[in-house]
Amino acid sequence: MVFCLENEEPRLPLRSAMVHFQASEVQQLLHNKFVVILGDSIQRAVYKDLVLLLQRDSLLTAAQLKAKGELSFEQDQLMAGGQLGELHNGTQYREVRQFCSGSGHHLVRFYFLTRVYSEYLEGVLEELTYGPAPDLVIINSCLWDLSRYGRCSMESYRENLERVFVRMDQVLPDSCLLVWNMAMPLGERVTGGFLLPELQPLAGSLRRDVVEGNFYSATLAGDHCFDVLDLHFHFRHAVQHRHRDGVHWDQHAHRHLSHLLLTHVADAWGVELPKRDYPSGQPFPPHEFFNYNSTEDFSMSSHLGCGPGVNFVPGPLPSPVPGPIPHGQHRGPVVHRGMPRCAPSSPYHVPRMGGPCRQRLRHSDRLIHTNKLDRQPPAHSGTWPG
């Protein structure tokens, strides 16, 4: 699914289905790239799985997923906060982590956020302004915003979303790809550490508030020509991989998330993904990953234009792909695009944008038309965008 701006040509769907990446392929895709991940404990797990996948083909352990603020994780380094300060569940908690590969060709940094926009985020943006320019920014903040900042939290969240996207647009270079990760579905019972005991009465409405917050964040991200990955949609049938706290997810879910995210990034950068034959005949995880008998209801609020039982779908669906849909699979929204995805006739063609969006250059438009991922990581020869 895509966002279409007024007077804009229709977008093409993703050129590639989700791919199960090997560590060597992730190393190639992110060769000479600076990746910045911002968000809560879910995004910290996104960071951890990416750091691990940059080194070897294995999954996170339960202990690694649960750990918070440790001095080192899989050759990374705690730069600030965490155990260098005080471990707590307050809104002033900080944690900055960084991984630099032994080759020096991969740099990944994580900033823990308890609010999507704040003075602290301005400090982060200042670091990104005067330090190396990021090639990829992955961001989400929602649960803390909607549960820890008073009764008018949704209104404040909408205002802060607009602020953060305006500031990102000002600070990030045009060549940087920003992906907004929509919040994942909550369980009916929420006991995550971010939700203090005195705030437990909010748990019942929080899962519906997250759907509403996702609607606003996806819409505003699209207005600013940023990409959106709908994790709420992708994991709505994977509830057996959600932890008992109703918030966090297991290592299988996070590896699936990494594959979705990397497929998105590869498509945005014009990288041709490897094609493999899977036992099931489809480039999807085993059917056991999903539970299509899930009875969870994520209905929208009536004031958003949807009645009871109508699931969140923010925007027009793309034209259906020809061919039958395998039994048990549903072709739904994958990403929301901030600019046309049709392959340009020239590597240097910049599509004209209507509305308030400025012309955003992707790596594929700026440097190279089509890259191919080989089985072995390339030597450092300047072949890959740096």
CSV table of C-alpha atoms in Angstrom, one decimal:
chain,number,residue,atom,x,y,z
A,1,MET,CA,0.0,0.0,0.0
A,2,VAL,CA,1.3,3.5,-0.8
A,3,PHE,CA,0.5,7.1,-0.2
A,4,CYS,CA,-0.3,8.9,-3.4
A,5,LEU,CA,0.1,12.7,-3.5
A,6,GLU,CA,-2.3,14.8,-5.5
A,7,ASN,CA,-1.5,14.9,-9.3
A,8,GLU,CA,1.2,12.3,-8.8
A,9,GLU,CA,1.6,9.3,-11.1
A,10,PRO,CA,0.4,5.9,-9.6
A,11,ARG,CA,3.1,3.9,-7.8
A,12,LEU,CA,4.2,0.5,-8.6
A,13,PRO,CA,4.2,-2.1,-5.8
A,14,LEU,CA,7.3,-3.5,-4.3
A,15,ARG,CA,9.6,-5.1,-6.9
A,16,SER,CA,10.7,-7.8,-4.5
A,17,ALA,CA,8.9,-10.1,-2.1
A,18,MET,CA,10.3,-10.3,1.4
A,19,VAL,CA,13.7,-12.0,1.3
A,20,HIS,CA,15.4,-14.0,4.1
A,21,PHE,CA,18.8,-12.4,4.3
A,22,GLN,CA,22.0,-14.1,5.1
A,23,ALA,CA,24.6,-12.3,7.2
A,24,SER,CA,27.0,-11.9,4.1
A,25,GLU,CA,24.1,-10.2,2.2
A,26,VAL,CA,23.3,-7.8,5.0
A,27,GLN,CA,27.0,-6.9,5.1
A,28,GLN,CA,26.9,-6.1,1.4
A,29,LEU,CA,23.7,-4.2,1.6
A,30,LEU,CA,24.9,-2.0,4.5
A,31,HIS,CA,28.5,-1.8,3.3
A,32,ASN,CA,30.0,1.7,4.1
A,33,LYS,CA,26.6,2.7,5.6
A,34,PHE,CA,25.8,4.6,8.8
A,35,VAL,CA,22.5,3.3,10.2
A,36,VAL,CA,20.7,5.2,13.1
A,37,ILE,CA,17.9,3.6,15.0
A,38,LEU,CA,15.8,5.6,17.4
A,39,GLY,CA,13.0,4.5,19.7
A,40,ASP,CA,11.9,2.4,22.7
A,41,SER,CA,12.7,-1.2,23.8
A,42,ILE,CA,11.2,-2.6,20.6
A,43,GLN,CA,13.5,-0.5,18.5
A,44,ARG,CA,16.4,-1.5,20.7
A,45,ALA,CA,15.6,-5.1,19.8
A,46,VAL,CA,15.5,-4.0,16.1
A,47,TYR,CA,19.0,-2.6,16.6
A,48,LYS,CA,20.3,-5.8,18.4
A,49,ASP,CA,19.0,-8.1,15.7
A,50,LEU,CA,20.6,-6.0,13.0
A,51,VAL,CA,23.9,-5.9,14.8
A,52,LEU,CA,23.8,-9.7,15.2
A,53,LEU,CA,22.8,-10.3,11.6
A,54,LEU,CA,25.7,-8.2,10.5
A,55,GLN,CA,28.0,-10.7,12.1
A,56,ARG,CA,26.5,-14.2,11.8
A,57,ASP,CA,23.4,-16.2,10.9
A,58,SER,CA,21.9,-16.8,14.4
A,59,LEU,CA,19.0,-15.5,16.4
A,60,LEU,CA,19.0,-13.4,19.6
A,61,THR,CA,18.7,-15.2,22.8
A,62,ALA,CA,15.9,-14.5,25.3
A,63,ALA,CA,18.4,-13.0,27.7
A,64,GLN,CA,19.8,-10.7,25.0
A,65,LEU,CA,16.3,-9.5,24.2
A,66,LYS,CA,15.5,-8.8,27.8
A,67,ALA,CA,18.8,-7.1,28.7
A,68,LYS,CA,18.7,-3.3,29.1
A,69,GLY,CA,21.6,-0.9,29.2
A,70,GLU,CA,24.4,-3.5,29.3
A,71,LEU,CA,27.9,-2.3,28.8
A,72,SER,CA,28.4,-4.4,25.6
A,73,PHE,CA,26.3,-6.5,23.3
A,74,GLU,CA,27.8,-8.6,20.5
A,75,GLN,CA,30.9,-6.4,20.1
A,76,ASP,CA,29.0,-3.1,20.4
A,77,GLN,CA,29.6,-0.4,23.0
A,78,LEU,CA,27.3,1.4,25.4
A,79,MET,CA,28.1,5.1,24.7
A,80,ALA,CA,25.9,6.8,27.3
A,81,GLY,CA,23.1,6.1,29.8
A,82,GLY,CA,22.2,2.5,30.7
A,83,GLN,CA,24.6,1.0,33.2
A,84,LEU,CA,26.8,4.0,32.8
A,85,GLY,CA,24.1,5.9,34.6
A,86,GLU,CA,21.0,4.7,36.4
A,87,LEU,CA,18.7,1.9,35.2
A,88,HIS,CA,15.0,2.9,35.7
A,89,ASN,CA,11.7,3.1,33.9
A,90,GLY,CA,11.3,6.9,34.0
A,91,THR,CA,10.8,9.2,31.1
A,92,GLN,CA,14.4,10.5,31.6
A,93,TYR,CA,16.0,7.1,30.9
A,94,ARG,CA,18.8,7.3,28.3
A,95,GLU,CA,20.7,4.7,26.4
A,96,VAL,CA,23.0,5.2,23.5
A,97,ARG,CA,24.7,2.2,21.8
A,98,GLN,CA,27.0,1.9,18.9
A,99,PHE,CA,28.4,-1.0,16.8
A,100,CYS,CA,31.3,-0.6,14.4
A,101,SER,CA,32.3,-3.7,12.5
A,102,GLY,CA,35.9,-5.0,12.6
A,103,SER,CA,36.3,-4.1,9.0
A,104,GLY,CA,35.2,-0.6,9.7
A,105,HIS,CA,32.6,-0.7,6.9
A,106,HIS,CA,29.5,-0.9,9.1
A,107,LEU,CA,28.3,1.6,11.7
A,108,VAL,CA,25.0,1.2,13.6
A,109,ARG,CA,23.9,3.5,16.4
A,110,PHE,CA,20.9,3.4,18.7
A,111,TYR,CA,19.3,6.1,20.8
A,112,PHE,CA,16.6,5.2,23.3
A,113,LEU,CA,13.6,7.6,23.1
A,114,THR,CA,10.7,8.0,25.6
A,115,ARG,CA,9.1,10.7,23.4
A,116,VAL,CA,9.1,11.2,19.7
A,117,TYR,CA,10.1,14.9,20.0
A,118,SER,CA,11.8,16.6,22.9
A,119,GLU,CA,14.8,18.6,23.8
A,120,TYR,CA,16.8,15.4,24.0
A,121,LEU,CA,15.9,14.6,20.4
A,122,GLU,CA,17.1,18.0,19.4
A,123,GLY,CA,20.4,17.1,21.0
A,124,VAL,CA,20.5,13.9,19.0
A,125,LEU,CA,19.8,15.8,15.8
A,126,GLU,CA,22.6,18.1,16.6
A,127,GLU,CA,24.9,15.2,16.9
A,128,LEU,CA,23.8,13.9,13.5
A,129,THR,CA,24.3,17.4,12.0
A,130,TYR,CA,27.9,17.7,13.1
A,131,GLY,CA,28.9,14.1,12.9
A,132,PRO,CA,28.9,11.7,10.0
A,133,ALA,CA,25.7,11.9,7.9
A,134,PRO,CA,23.4,8.9,8.3
A,135,ASP,CA,22.5,6.8,5.2
A,136,LEU,CA,19.5,5.2,6.9
A,137,VAL,CA,17.4,6.3,9.8
A,138,ILE,CA,14.8,3.9,11.4
A,139,ILE,CA,12.5,5.5,14.0
A,140,ASN,CA,9.4,4.8,16.1
A,141,SER,CA,8.0,6.2,19.3
A,142,CYS,CA,4.5,5.6,20.4
A,143,LEU,CA,3.8,3.6,23.6
A,144,TRP,CA,5.6,6.0,25.9
A,145,ASP,CA,4.1,9.0,24.2
A,146,LEU,CA,0.5,7.8,24.7
A,147,SER,CA,0.9,6.5,28.2
A,148,ARG,CA,3.3,8.6,30.2
A,149,TYR,CA,2.5,12.3,29.3
A,150,GLY,CA,-0.9,13.1,30.7
A,151,ARG,CA,-4.5,13.0,29.6
A,152,CYS,CA,-3.9,15.0,26.4
A,153,SER,CA,-1.2,12.6,25.2
A,154,MET,CA,-2.8,11.9,21.8
A,155,GLU,CA,-3.0,15.6,20.9
A,156,SER,CA,0.6,16.1,22.1
A,157,TYR,CA,1.7,13.1,20.1
A,158,ARG,CA,0.2,14.4,16.9
A,159,GLU,CA,1.9,17.8,17.4
A,160,ASN,CA,5.2,16.2,18.2
A,161,LEU,CA,5.0,13.9,15.2
A,162,GLU,CA,4.7,17.0,13.0
A,163,ARG,CA,7.6,18.6,14.7
A,164,VAL,CA,9.9,15.6,14.4
A,165,PHE,CA,9.2,15.1,10.7
A,166,VAL,CA,9.8,18.8,10.0
A,167,ARG,CA,13.1,18.6,11.9
A,168,MET,CA,14.1,15.4,10.2
A,169,ASP,CA,13.4,17.0,6.8
A,170,GLN,CA,15.6,19.9,7.8
A,171,VAL,CA,18.5,18.0,9.3
A,172,LEU,CA,18.9,14.8,7.2
A,173,PRO,CA,20.6,14.9,3.8
A,174,ASP,CA,18.4,14.3,0.8
A,175,SER,CA,20.3,11.0,0.2
A,176,CYS,CA,19.2,9.6,3.6
A,177,LEU,CA,16.4,7.1,3.7
A,178,LEU,CA,14.1,7.5,6.7
A,179,VAL,CA,11.8,4.6,7.6
A,180,TRP,CA,9.1,5.1,10.2
A,181,ASN,CA,8.3,1.8,11.9
A,182,MET,CA,4.6,1.7,12.9
A,183,ALA,CA,4.0,0.4,16.4
A,184,MET,CA,3.4,-3.3,16.7
A,185,PRO,CA,0.1,-4.7,18.0
A,186,LEU,CA,-0.4,-4.9,21.7
A,187,GLY,CA,-2.0,-7.7,23.7
A,188,GLU,CA,-5.2,-7.4,25.5
A,189,ARG,CA,-3.3,-7.4,28.8
A,190,VAL,CA,-0.3,-5.0,28.9
A,191,THR,CA,2.3,-5.2,31.7
A,192,GLY,CA,5.4,-3.8,30.1
A,193,GLY,CA,7.9,-1.9,32.2
A,194,PHE,CA,7.0,1.5,30.6
A,195,LEU,CA,3.5,1.2,32.1
A,196,LEU,CA,3.7,2.1,35.8
A,197,PRO,CA,1.4,0.3,38.2
A,198,GLU,CA,-0.7,3.4,38.8
A,199,LEU,CA,-1.2,3.6,35.0
A,200,GLN,CA,-2.5,0.1,34.6
A,201,PRO,CA,-6.1,1.3,34.1
A,202,LEU,CA,-4.9,2.8,30.8
A,203,ALA,CA,-3.9,-0.6,29.5
A,204,GLY,CA,-7.4,-1.5,28.2
A,205,SER,CA,-7.6,1.6,25.9
A,206,LEU,CA,-3.9,1.7,25.0
A,207,ARG,CA,-4.1,-0.9,22.3
A,208,ARG,CA,-6.8,1.1,20.5
A,209,ASP,CA,-4.8,4.3,21.1
A,210,VAL,CA,-1.8,2.7,19.3
A,211,VAL,CA,-4.0,2.1,16.2
A,212,GLU,CA,-5.1,5.7,16.2
A,213,GLY,CA,-1.5,6.8,16.8
A,214,ASN,CA,-0.3,4.7,13.9
A,215,PHE,CA,-2.9,6.3,11.7
A,216,TYR,CA,-1.6,9.8,12.4
A,217,SER,CA,2.1,8.8,12.3
A,218,ALA,CA,1.8,7.1,8.9
A,219,THR,CA,-0.2,9.9,7.4
A,220,LEU,CA,2.2,12.6,8.6
A,221,ALA,CA,5.2,10.6,7.5
A,222,GLY,CA,3.7,10.2,4.1
A,223,ASP,CA,3.0,14.0,4.0
A,224,HIS,CA,6.8,14.6,4.4
A,225,CYS,CA,7.8,12.0,1.9
A,226,PHE,CA,9.2,9.5,4.4
A,227,ASP,CA,8.8,5.8,4.1
A,228,VAL,CA,6.5,3.8,6.5
A,229,LEU,CA,6.7,0.1,7.4
A,230,ASP,CA,3.4,-1.1,8.7
A,231,LEU,CA,4.5,-3.5,11.5
A,232,HIS,CA,1.1,-3.5,13.0
A,233,PHE,CA,-0.3,-5.1,9.9
A,234,HIS,CA,2.5,-7.6,9.4
A,235,PHE,CA,2.4,-9.0,12.9
A,236,ARG,CA,-1.4,-9.0,13.5
A,237,HIS,CA,-1.5,-12.8,13.0
A,238,ALA,CA,1.8,-13.5,14.8
A,239,VAL,CA,0.5,-13.1,18.3
A,240,GLN,CA,2.0,-16.4,19.5
A,241,HIS,CA,5.4,-14.7,19.1
A,242,ARG,CA,4.5,-11.9,21.5
A,243,HIS,CA,5.6,-12.1,25.1
A,244,ARG,CA,3.3,-12.4,28.0
A,245,ASP,CA,3.7,-8.7,28.9
A,246,GLY,CA,1.6,-7.9,25.8
A,247,VAL,CA,4.3,-5.6,24.4
A,248,HIS,CA,7.6,-7.3,23.5
A,249,TRP,CA,8.3,-10.0,20.9
A,250,ASP,CA,10.5,-13.1,20.6
A,251,GLN,CA,13.6,-13.6,18.5
A,252,HIS,CA,11.7,-15.2,15.6
A,253,ALA,CA,9.5,-12.2,15.3
A,254,HIS,CA,12.4,-9.8,15.4
A,255,ARG,CA,14.3,-11.7,12.7
A,256,HIS,CA,11.1,-11.6,10.6
A,257,LEU,CA,11.0,-7.9,11.2
A,258,SER,CA,14.6,-7.5,10.1
A,259,HIS,CA,13.9,-9.3,6.9
A,260,LEU,CA,10.9,-7.0,6.2
A,261,LEU,CA,13.0,-3.9,7.0
A,262,LEU,CA,16.0,-5.0,4.9
A,263,THR,CA,13.8,-5.9,1.9
A,264,HIS,CA,12.3,-2.4,2.1
A,265,VAL,CA,15.7,-0.8,2.3
A,266,ALA,CA,17.1,-2.8,-0.6
A,267,ASP,CA,14.1,-1.9,-2.8
A,268,ALA,CA,14.5,1.8,-1.9
A,269,TRP,CA,18.2,1.7,-2.8
A,270,GLY,CA,17.5,-0.2,-6.1
A,271,VAL,CA,19.4,-3.3,-5.0
A,272,GLU,CA,18.5,-6.5,-6.8
A,273,LEU,CA,17.8,-9.2,-4.1
A,274,PRO,CA,18.8,-12.8,-4.3
A,275,LYS,CA,16.2,-15.3,-5.5
A,276,ARG,CA,16.0,-18.6,-3.6
A,277,ASP,CA,13.8,-21.6,-3.7
A,278,TYR,CA,12.0,-22.4,-0.5
A,279,PRO,CA,10.5,-25.7,0.4
A,280,SER,CA,7.0,-24.1,0.5
A,281,GLY,CA,7.5,-22.6,-2.9
A,282,GLN,CA,6.9,-19.1,-1.5
A,283,PRO,CA,9.5,-16.6,-0.2
A,284,PHE,CA,7.6,-16.3,3.1
A,285,PRO,CA,8.4,-17.7,6.5
A,286,PRO,CA,6.7,-21.0,7.4
A,287,HIS,CA,3.0,-20.8,7.9
A,288,GLU,CA,3.5,-21.7,11.5
A,289,PHE,CA,4.8,-18.2,12.1
A,290,PHE,CA,1.3,-16.8,11.7
A,291,ASN,CA,-1.9,-17.7,13.4
A,292,TYR,CA,-4.7,-16.8,11.0
A,293,ASN,CA,-7.4,-17.8,13.6
A,294,SER,CA,-6.4,-14.8,15.8
A,295,THR,CA,-9.5,-13.2,17.3
A,296,GLU,CA,-7.8,-10.0,18.3
A,297,ASP,CA,-9.8,-6.8,17.4
A,298,PHE,CA,-7.9,-3.7,16.5
A,299,SER,CA,-10.9,-1.6,15.5
A,300,MET,CA,-10.5,2.1,14.7
A,301,SER,CA,-12.3,4.8,16.7
A,302,SER,CA,-15.5,6.0,15.2
A,303,HIS,CA,-14.2,9.6,14.9
A,304,LEU,CA,-11.5,8.4,12.4
A,305,GLY,CA,-14.2,7.3,10.0
A,306,CYS,CA,-14.3,3.6,10.7
A,307,GLY,CA,-17.0,1.7,12.5
A,308,PRO,CA,-16.6,-1.3,14.8
A,309,GLY,CA,-14.7,-4.2,13.4
A,310,VAL,CA,-12.9,-2.2,10.6
A,311,ASN,CA,-9.2,-2.7,10.8
A,312,PHE,CA,-6.7,0.1,10.3
A,313,VAL,CA,-5.8,0.6,6.6
A,314,PRO,CA,-4.5,4.1,6.0
A,315,GLY,CA,-4.6,4.8,2.3
A,316,PRO,CA,-5.5,3.3,-1.1
A,317,LEU,CA,-4.4,-0.2,-1.9
A,318,PRO,CA,-2.2,-0.8,-4.9
A,319,SER,CA,-3.4,-2.6,-8.0
A,320,PRO,CA,-3.6,-6.3,-7.3
A,321,VAL,CA,-0.7,-8.4,-8.5
A,322,PRO,CA,-1.9,-10.9,-11.2
A,323,GLY,CA,-2.2,-14.5,-10.3
A,324,PRO,CA,-3.9,-16.5,-7.6
A,325,ILE,CA,-3.3,-15.9,-3.9
A,326,PRO,CA,-2.1,-19.0,-2.1
A,327,HIS,CA,-4.4,-20.4,0.5
A,328,GLY,CA,-3.9,-18.9,4.0
A,329,GLN,CA,-2.1,-15.8,2.6
A,330,HIS,CA,-3.4,-12.3,2.4
A,331,ARG,CA,-2.0,-9.7,0.1
A,332,GLY,CA,-2.1,-6.5,2.1
A,333,PRO,CA,-0.2,-3.3,2.7
A,334,VAL,CA,3.6,-3.7,2.9
A,335,VAL,CA,5.0,-0.2,2.9
A,336,HIS,CA,3.8,3.3,2.4
A,337,ARG,CA,6.0,5.1,-0.1
A,338,GLY,CA,7.1,8.7,0.1
A,339,MET,CA,8.0,8.9,-3.6
A,340,PRO,CA,7.3,7.0,-6.8
A,341,ARG,CA,8.8,3.6,-6.9
A,342,CYS,CA,8.8,3.0,-10.6
A,343,ALA,CA,12.3,2.4,-11.9
A,344,PRO,CA,13.6,5.6,-13.7
A,345,SER,CA,14.8,5.3,-17.3
A,346,SER,CA,18.1,6.9,-16.2
A,347,PRO,CA,20.1,6.4,-12.9
A,348,TYR,CA,20.1,10.2,-12.6
A,349,HIS,CA,16.4,10.9,-13.2
A,350,VAL,CA,14.7,12.7,-10.4
A,351,PRO,CA,10.9,12.4,-10.5
A,352,ARG,CA,8.9,15.6,-10.1
A,353,MET,CA,7.1,15.9,-6.8
A,354,GLY,CA,3.8,17.7,-6.3
A,355,GLY,CA,2.4,19.2,-3.1
A,356,PRO,CA,4.7,20.2,-0.2
A,357,CYS,CA,7.3,17.5,-0.7
A,358,ARG,CA,10.7,18.5,-1.9
A,359,GLN,CA,12.6,16.3,-4.3
A,360,ARG,CA,14.2,13.5,-2.3
A,361,LEU,CA,17.1,11.7,-3.9
A,362,ARG,CA,17.5,8.1,-3.1
A,363,HIS,CA,20.8,6.3,-3.3
A,364,SER,CA,19.5,4.5,-6.3
A,365,ASP,CA,18.8,7.8,-8.1
A,366,ARG,CA,22.0,9.4,-7.0
A,367,LEU,CA,24.6,6.8,-7.6
A,368,ILE,CA,23.7,3.5,-9.1
A,369,HIS,CA,20.7,2.1,-11.0
A,370,THR,CA,20.8,-1.6,-10.0
A,371,ASN,CA,23.0,-3.4,-7.6
A,372,LYS,CA,23.1,-7.1,-7.1
A,373,LEU,CA,23.8,-9.0,-3.9
A,374,ASP,CA,26.4,-11.7,-4.3
A,375,ARG,CA,27.0,-14.6,-2.0
A,376,GLN,CA,30.3,-13.1,-0.7
A,377,PRO,CA,30.8,-9.6,0.6
A,378,PRO,CA,32.6,-7.3,-1.8
A,379,ALA,CA,36.1,-6.0,-1.3
A,380,HIS,CA,36.3,-2.4,-0.4
A,381,SER,CA,36.6,-0.9,-3.8
A,382,GLY,CA,34.0,1.8,-3.9
A,383,THR,CA,31.6,-0.4,-5.8
A,384,TRP,CA,28.8,0.1,-3.3
A,385,PRO,CA,27.4,3.5,-2.4
A,386,GLY,CA,29.3,4.9,0.5
